[in-house]
PDB file of C-alpha atoms in Angstrom:
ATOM      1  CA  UNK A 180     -24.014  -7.608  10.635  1.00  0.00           C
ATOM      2  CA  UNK A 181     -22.438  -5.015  13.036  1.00  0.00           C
ATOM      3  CA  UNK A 182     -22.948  -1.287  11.969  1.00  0.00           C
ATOM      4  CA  UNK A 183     -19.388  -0.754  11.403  1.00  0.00           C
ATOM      5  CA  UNK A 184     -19.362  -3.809   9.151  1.00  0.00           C
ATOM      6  CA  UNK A 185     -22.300  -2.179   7.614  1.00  0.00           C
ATOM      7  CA  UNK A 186     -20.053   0.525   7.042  1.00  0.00           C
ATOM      8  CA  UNK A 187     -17.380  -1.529   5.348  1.00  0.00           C
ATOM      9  CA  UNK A 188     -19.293  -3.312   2.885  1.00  0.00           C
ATOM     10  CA  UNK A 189     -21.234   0.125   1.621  1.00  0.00           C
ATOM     11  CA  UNK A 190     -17.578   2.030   1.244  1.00  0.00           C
ATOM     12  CA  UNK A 191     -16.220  -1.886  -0.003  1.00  0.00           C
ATOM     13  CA  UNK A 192     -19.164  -1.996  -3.186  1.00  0.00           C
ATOM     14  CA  UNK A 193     -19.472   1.665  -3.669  1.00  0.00           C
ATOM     15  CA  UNK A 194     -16.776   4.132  -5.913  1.00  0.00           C
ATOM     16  CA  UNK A 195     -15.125   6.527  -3.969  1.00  0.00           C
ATOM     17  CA  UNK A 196     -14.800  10.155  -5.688  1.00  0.00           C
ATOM     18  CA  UNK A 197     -11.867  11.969  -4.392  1.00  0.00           C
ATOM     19  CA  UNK A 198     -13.236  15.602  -4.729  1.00  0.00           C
ATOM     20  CA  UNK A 199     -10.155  16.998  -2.413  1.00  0.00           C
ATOM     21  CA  UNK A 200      -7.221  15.279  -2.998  1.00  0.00           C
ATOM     22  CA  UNK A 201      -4.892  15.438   0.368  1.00  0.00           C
ATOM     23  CA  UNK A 202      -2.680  18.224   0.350  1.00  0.00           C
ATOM     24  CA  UNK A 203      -4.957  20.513  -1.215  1.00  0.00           C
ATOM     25  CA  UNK A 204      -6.926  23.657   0.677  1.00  0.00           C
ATOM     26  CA  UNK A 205     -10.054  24.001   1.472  1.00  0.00           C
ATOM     27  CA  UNK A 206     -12.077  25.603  -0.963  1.00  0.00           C
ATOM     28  CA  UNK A 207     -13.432  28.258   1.324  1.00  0.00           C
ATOM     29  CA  UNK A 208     -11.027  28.100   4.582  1.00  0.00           C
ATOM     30  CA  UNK A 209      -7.350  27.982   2.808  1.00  0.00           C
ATOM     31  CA  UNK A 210      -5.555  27.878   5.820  1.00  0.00           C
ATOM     32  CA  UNK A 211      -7.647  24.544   6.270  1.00  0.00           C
ATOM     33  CA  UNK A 212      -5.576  21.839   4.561  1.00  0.00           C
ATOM     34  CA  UNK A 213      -6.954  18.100   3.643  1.00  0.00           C
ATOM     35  CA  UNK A 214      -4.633  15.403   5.698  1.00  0.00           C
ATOM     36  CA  UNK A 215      -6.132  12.521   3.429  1.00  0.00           C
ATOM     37  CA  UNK A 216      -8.255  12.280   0.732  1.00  0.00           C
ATOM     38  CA  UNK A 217     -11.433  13.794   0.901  1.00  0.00           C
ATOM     39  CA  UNK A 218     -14.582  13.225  -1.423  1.00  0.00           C
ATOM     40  CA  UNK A 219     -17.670  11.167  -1.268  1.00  0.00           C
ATOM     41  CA  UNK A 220     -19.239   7.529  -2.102  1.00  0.00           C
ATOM     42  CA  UNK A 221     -20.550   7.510  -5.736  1.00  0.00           C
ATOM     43  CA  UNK A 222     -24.261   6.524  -5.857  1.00  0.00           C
ATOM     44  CA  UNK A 223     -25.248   7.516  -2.385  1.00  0.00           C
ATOM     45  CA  UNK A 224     -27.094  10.049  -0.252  1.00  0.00           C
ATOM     46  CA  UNK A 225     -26.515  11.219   2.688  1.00  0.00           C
ATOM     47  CA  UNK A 226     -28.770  13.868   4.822  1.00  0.00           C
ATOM     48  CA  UNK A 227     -27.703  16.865   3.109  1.00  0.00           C
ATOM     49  CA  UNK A 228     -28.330  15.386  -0.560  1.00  0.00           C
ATOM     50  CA  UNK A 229     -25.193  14.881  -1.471  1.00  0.00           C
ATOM     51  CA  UNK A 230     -23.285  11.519  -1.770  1.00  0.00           C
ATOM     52  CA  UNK A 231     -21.836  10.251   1.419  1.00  0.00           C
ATOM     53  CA  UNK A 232     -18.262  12.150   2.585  1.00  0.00           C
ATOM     54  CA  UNK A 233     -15.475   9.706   3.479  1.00  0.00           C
ATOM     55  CA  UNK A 234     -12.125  10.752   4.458  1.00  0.00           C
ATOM     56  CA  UNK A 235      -9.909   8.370   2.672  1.00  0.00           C
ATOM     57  CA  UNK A 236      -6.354   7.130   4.657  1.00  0.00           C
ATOM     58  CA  UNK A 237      -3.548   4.753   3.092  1.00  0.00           C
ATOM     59  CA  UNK A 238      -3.715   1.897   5.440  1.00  0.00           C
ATOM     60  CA  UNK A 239      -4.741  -1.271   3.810  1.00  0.00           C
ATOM     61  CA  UNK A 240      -7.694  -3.513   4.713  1.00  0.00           C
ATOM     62  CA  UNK A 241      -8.301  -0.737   7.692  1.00  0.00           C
ATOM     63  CA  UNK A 242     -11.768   0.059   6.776  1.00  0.00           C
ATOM     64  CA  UNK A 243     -14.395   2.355   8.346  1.00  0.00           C
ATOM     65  CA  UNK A 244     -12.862   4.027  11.404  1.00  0.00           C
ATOM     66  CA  UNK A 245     -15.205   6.874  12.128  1.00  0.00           C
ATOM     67  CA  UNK A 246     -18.359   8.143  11.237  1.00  0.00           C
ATOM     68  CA  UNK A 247     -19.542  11.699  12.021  1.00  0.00           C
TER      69      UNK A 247
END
């Protein structure tokens, strides 16, 4: 399996919590505005201990398109 597939099938099985919806500010920088949804994958962990961000976009069967 490719690492983007990779990708796919961990955002595909996991539940995606929409912390920021799009539209809304950033918490801290308000003139910073969320373009899609923002939030994390539910039972993961990423490097600074919190679940995994994903931005989340409306185009269907699109999946993983960047990783930072």
């Amino acid at each position: 399996m490719g690492f983007f597939a990779g990708l796919d099938e961990l955002v595909r099985t996991s539940d995606v919590v929409v912390d920021r919806p799009r539209g809304t500010a950033h918490p801290r920088y308000q003139d910073a505005v969320y373009p899609l949804d923002y939030g994390h994958l539910g039972d993961t962990t990423g490097g600074d201990g919190d679940g995994i961000d994903v931005f989340v976009g409306a185009a269907t069967g699109a999946g993983v398109t960047g990783v930072r």
